[in-house]
Coordinates of C-alpha atoms in Angstrom, one line a residue:
M267 CA 120.7 103.5 100.0
L268 CA 120.1 107.2 99.9
R269 CA 123.2 108.9 101.3
K270 CA 122.7 112.5 100.5
L271 CA 119.7 114.5 99.2
T272 CA 119.4 118.1 98.0
V273 CA 116.0 119.7 97.4
R274 CA 115.5 123.1 95.9
K275 CA 112.2 124.9 95.3
F276 CA 110.0 121.8 96.0
R277 CA 106.9 122.8 98.0
S278 CA 108.0 124.6 101.1
L279 CA 111.7 123.5 100.7
A280 CA 113.5 126.4 99.2
D281 CA 117.0 124.9 99.5
V282 CA 117.7 121.9 101.8
T283 CA 120.6 119.4 101.8
V284 CA 120.6 116.5 104.2
E285 CA 123.1 113.7 104.6
L286 CA 121.4 110.5 105.7
P287 CA 122.8 107.6 107.8
Q288 CA 121.6 104.1 107.5
L289 CA 118.8 104.9 110.0
A290 CA 117.3 108.4 110.0
V291 CA 114.3 109.7 111.9
L292 CA 112.6 113.0 111.1
F293 CA 110.9 115.0 113.8
G294 CA 109.8 118.5 114.3
A295 CA 106.8 120.9 114.6
N296 CA 103.8 120.8 112.3
A297 CA 104.4 122.4 109.0
A298 CA 108.2 122.2 109.4
G299 CA 108.6 120.4 106.1
K300 CA 108.9 116.7 107.2
S301 CA 106.3 115.4 104.9
N302 CA 107.6 117.5 102.0
L303 CA 111.1 116.0 102.4
L304 CA 109.6 112.5 102.3
E305 CA 107.6 113.4 99.3
A306 CA 110.7 114.7 97.5
I307 CA 112.2 111.3 98.0
Q308 CA 109.0 109.7 96.7
A309 CA 109.1 112.0 93.6
L310 CA 112.7 111.1 92.9
S311 CA 111.9 107.4 93.0
G312 CA 108.9 107.8 90.7
I313 CA 110.7 109.9 88.1
G314 CA 113.3 107.2 87.7
N315 CA 110.8 104.5 87.1
A316 CA 107.4 105.9 86.0
P317 CA 106.5 105.6 82.2
T318 CA 105.9 109.4 82.1
L319 CA 106.5 112.4 84.3
A320 CA 102.8 112.8 84.8
D321 CA 102.7 109.3 86.2
A322 CA 105.5 110.1 88.6
F323 CA 103.4 112.9 90.1
K324 CA 100.2 110.9 90.6
P325 CA 101.1 109.5 94.1
L326 CA 102.0 113.0 95.4
R327 CA 99.6 115.1 97.3
G328 CA 97.5 117.7 95.5
Y329 CA 98.0 118.9 92.0
P330 CA 101.4 118.9 90.2
L331 CA 101.3 122.7 90.3
E332 CA 101.4 122.6 94.1
T333 CA 104.8 120.8 94.2
F334 CA 106.6 124.0 93.0
H335 CA 107.9 126.4 95.6
V336 CA 106.0 129.7 96.0
G337 CA 108.3 132.5 97.0
A338 CA 107.7 135.8 98.7
G339 CA 105.8 137.2 95.7
G340 CA 103.2 134.5 95.9
W341 CA 101.4 132.9 93.0
P342 CA 101.3 136.1 90.8
A343 CA 105.1 136.4 90.9
L344 CA 105.5 132.7 90.1
F345 CA 103.1 132.8 87.1
R346 CA 104.8 135.9 85.7
N347 CA 107.9 133.7 85.1
G348 CA 105.9 131.6 82.7
A349 CA 107.3 128.3 84.1
A350 CA 108.6 126.9 87.4
C351 CA 110.9 124.0 88.2
F352 CA 112.4 122.3 91.2
T353 CA 115.6 120.4 91.6
L354 CA 116.2 117.0 93.3
E355 CA 119.7 115.6 93.6
A356 CA 120.8 112.4 95.4
D357 CA 123.9 110.5 96.1
I358 CA 123.0 106.8 96.0
S359 CA 124.6 103.5 96.9
T360 CA 123.0 100.4 95.4
H361 CA 123.0 96.7 96.5
G362 CA 125.1 96.0 93.4
G363 CA 127.9 98.0 94.9
G364 CA 127.7 101.0 92.7
N365 CA 127.8 104.7 93.8
Y366 CA 125.8 107.2 91.8
R367 CA 124.7 110.8 91.6
Y368 CA 121.3 111.6 90.1
R369 CA 119.9 115.0 89.5
V370 CA 116.6 115.9 87.8
Q371 CA 114.7 119.2 87.3
P372 CA 111.0 118.8 86.6
E373 CA 109.4 121.9 85.1
M374 CA 105.8 123.0 84.5
D375 CA 105.0 125.4 81.6
F376 CA 102.2 127.7 82.8
T377 CA 101.1 128.5 79.3
S378 CA 100.3 124.9 78.4
G379 CA 100.1 123.3 81.8
K380 CA 102.4 120.6 80.7
L381 CA 105.1 118.9 82.7
R382 CA 108.6 118.3 81.2
I383 CA 112.2 117.6 82.3
R384 CA 114.3 120.7 82.1
D385 CA 117.6 119.0 82.9
E386 CA 118.6 115.5 84.1
Y387 CA 121.7 113.5 84.5
L388 CA 122.9 110.3 86.2
T389 CA 126.6 109.6 86.7
Q390 CA 128.7 106.9 88.3
L391 CA 131.0 108.0 91.1
T392 CA 134.4 106.6 91.4
K393 CA 136.0 105.7 94.8
M394 CA 137.5 109.2 94.7
G395 CA 134.1 110.8 94.2
R396 CA 134.7 111.7 90.6
E397 CA 132.0 111.4 87.9
R398 CA 132.0 109.2 84.8
N399 CA 129.6 107.7 82.3
H400 CA 126.7 110.2 82.2
A401 CA 123.3 109.1 81.2
I402 CA 119.6 110.0 81.4
L403 CA 117.7 107.7 83.8
S404 CA 114.2 108.5 82.7
D405 CA 114.9 107.4 79.1
R406 CA 113.2 104.0 79.1
G407 CA 114.9 103.2 75.8
L408 CA 118.1 102.8 77.8
A409 CA 117.1 99.6 79.7
G410 CA 117.8 95.9 79.8
D411 CA 121.0 93.9 79.7
G412 CA 122.8 96.5 77.7
Y413 CA 122.5 99.1 80.5
P414 CA 123.2 97.2 83.7
W415 CA 124.2 100.2 85.8
L416 CA 121.1 102.1 84.8
E417 CA 118.9 99.1 85.8
D418 CA 120.9 99.0 89.1
V419 CA 119.9 102.5 89.9
R420 CA 116.2 102.1 88.8
N421 CA 115.9 99.0 91.0
E422 CA 117.3 100.9 94.0
L423 CA 114.9 103.8 93.5
L424 CA 112.0 101.4 93.0
N425 CA 112.6 99.8 96.4
W426 CA 112.5 103.0 98.3
R427 CA 109.6 103.4 100.7
T428 CA 108.4 106.5 102.5
Y429 CA 105.9 106.4 105.4
N430 CA 103.9 109.1 107.0
L431 CA 102.4 107.5 110.1
E432 CA 98.9 108.7 111.2
P433 CA 98.2 107.6 114.8
R434 CA 94.8 109.3 115.2
T435 CA 92.9 107.4 112.5
A436 CA 94.8 105.2 110.1
M437 CA 96.8 103.4 112.7
Q438 CA 93.7 102.5 114.7
R439 CA 92.1 100.4 111.9
Q440 CA 91.7 96.7 112.4
Q441 CA 93.4 94.5 109.8
S442 CA 93.9 90.8 109.6
P443 CA 97.6 89.8 109.7
A444 CA 97.1 87.3 106.9
D445 CA 96.3 90.2 104.5
V446 CA 99.3 92.4 105.0
S447 CA 102.8 92.4 103.7
D448 CA 103.8 96.0 104.7
I449 CA 103.0 98.5 107.4
G450 CA 101.1 100.7 105.0
M451 CA 101.9 104.2 103.9
H452 CA 100.2 105.7 106.9
G453 CA 100.9 102.9 109.3
E454 CA 97.4 101.5 109.0
C455 CA 98.8 97.9 109.0
L456 CA 101.5 98.4 111.5
A457 CA 100.0 96.3 114.4
S458 CA 99.0 93.4 112.1
F459 CA 102.4 93.5 110.3
L460 CA 104.3 93.3 113.6
Y461 CA 102.1 90.5 114.8
K462 CA 102.7 88.5 111.6
L463 CA 106.5 89.3 111.7
R464 CA 106.8 88.0 115.3
A465 CA 105.4 84.7 114.2
Q466 CA 107.3 84.3 111.0
S467 CA 110.7 85.9 111.8
R468 CA 111.4 86.5 115.4
N469 CA 115.0 87.8 114.8
H470 CA 113.7 90.6 112.6
F471 CA 111.0 91.4 115.1
D472 CA 113.5 91.7 117.9
A473 CA 115.7 93.9 115.7
I474 CA 112.9 96.3 115.4
G475 CA 112.6 96.5 119.2
R476 CA 116.3 97.2 119.5
A477 CA 116.1 99.9 116.8
L478 CA 113.3 101.6 118.7
R479 CA 115.1 101.6 122.0
S480 CA 118.2 103.1 120.3
I481 CA 116.1 105.9 118.9
V482 CA 114.1 106.5 122.2
P483 CA 116.3 105.2 125.0
G484 CA 113.6 105.5 127.6
I485 CA 111.1 103.3 125.7
D486 CA 109.9 100.2 127.5
A487 CA 109.5 96.8 125.9
C488 CA 106.1 96.2 124.4
R489 CA 103.8 94.7 127.0
C490 CA 101.9 92.6 124.5
Q491 CA 102.4 89.2 126.1
G492 CA 104.9 90.9 128.4
R493 CA 107.7 91.3 125.9
W494 CA 108.8 92.1 122.4

């Protein structure tokens, strides 16, 4: 579970820190930075698991250069620095019961155009919040049975999902329930997934209805067959 996230100089996010409960919903005006915050989470997940830093950037929108924050001086001022980096830091709790803090600073060298890691560390947090046992998560040589706490964090990051629902086009596509196992990144399989879930696990389907009504108290029950 992602409990706290700090993002600095990633896309439009100059310096943002959010503490996340078990259920969090982002809402706001267009261009407020909602998608950028979700993409920062996606980047953090990818860096911890992808074979290379370039692979971690592939699922992100646009070119890698576009992930770096452009300040008041615009692109000319950014290029004069010779390089740019952003910072992602997260406090994480895993299913294995561990608590961790992970920070990584991806950097692009404008001379060569190459991506690299400027700084990175992963540390275990004690019950008092103190740090111990520092390591580098992206080092794939530190894996397997000899590094159970690193694998615990990698598995946690790998299971993160971010969704950017698109009701105007993607969510109106028709999809057979038999072919879906997820709602889709843009919600394109949402209706089919819920239909399949209702048939296979009614308790989980009803839990979704309760969660929606807790977020939007005025929401009415789905009138598909007159109920959730």
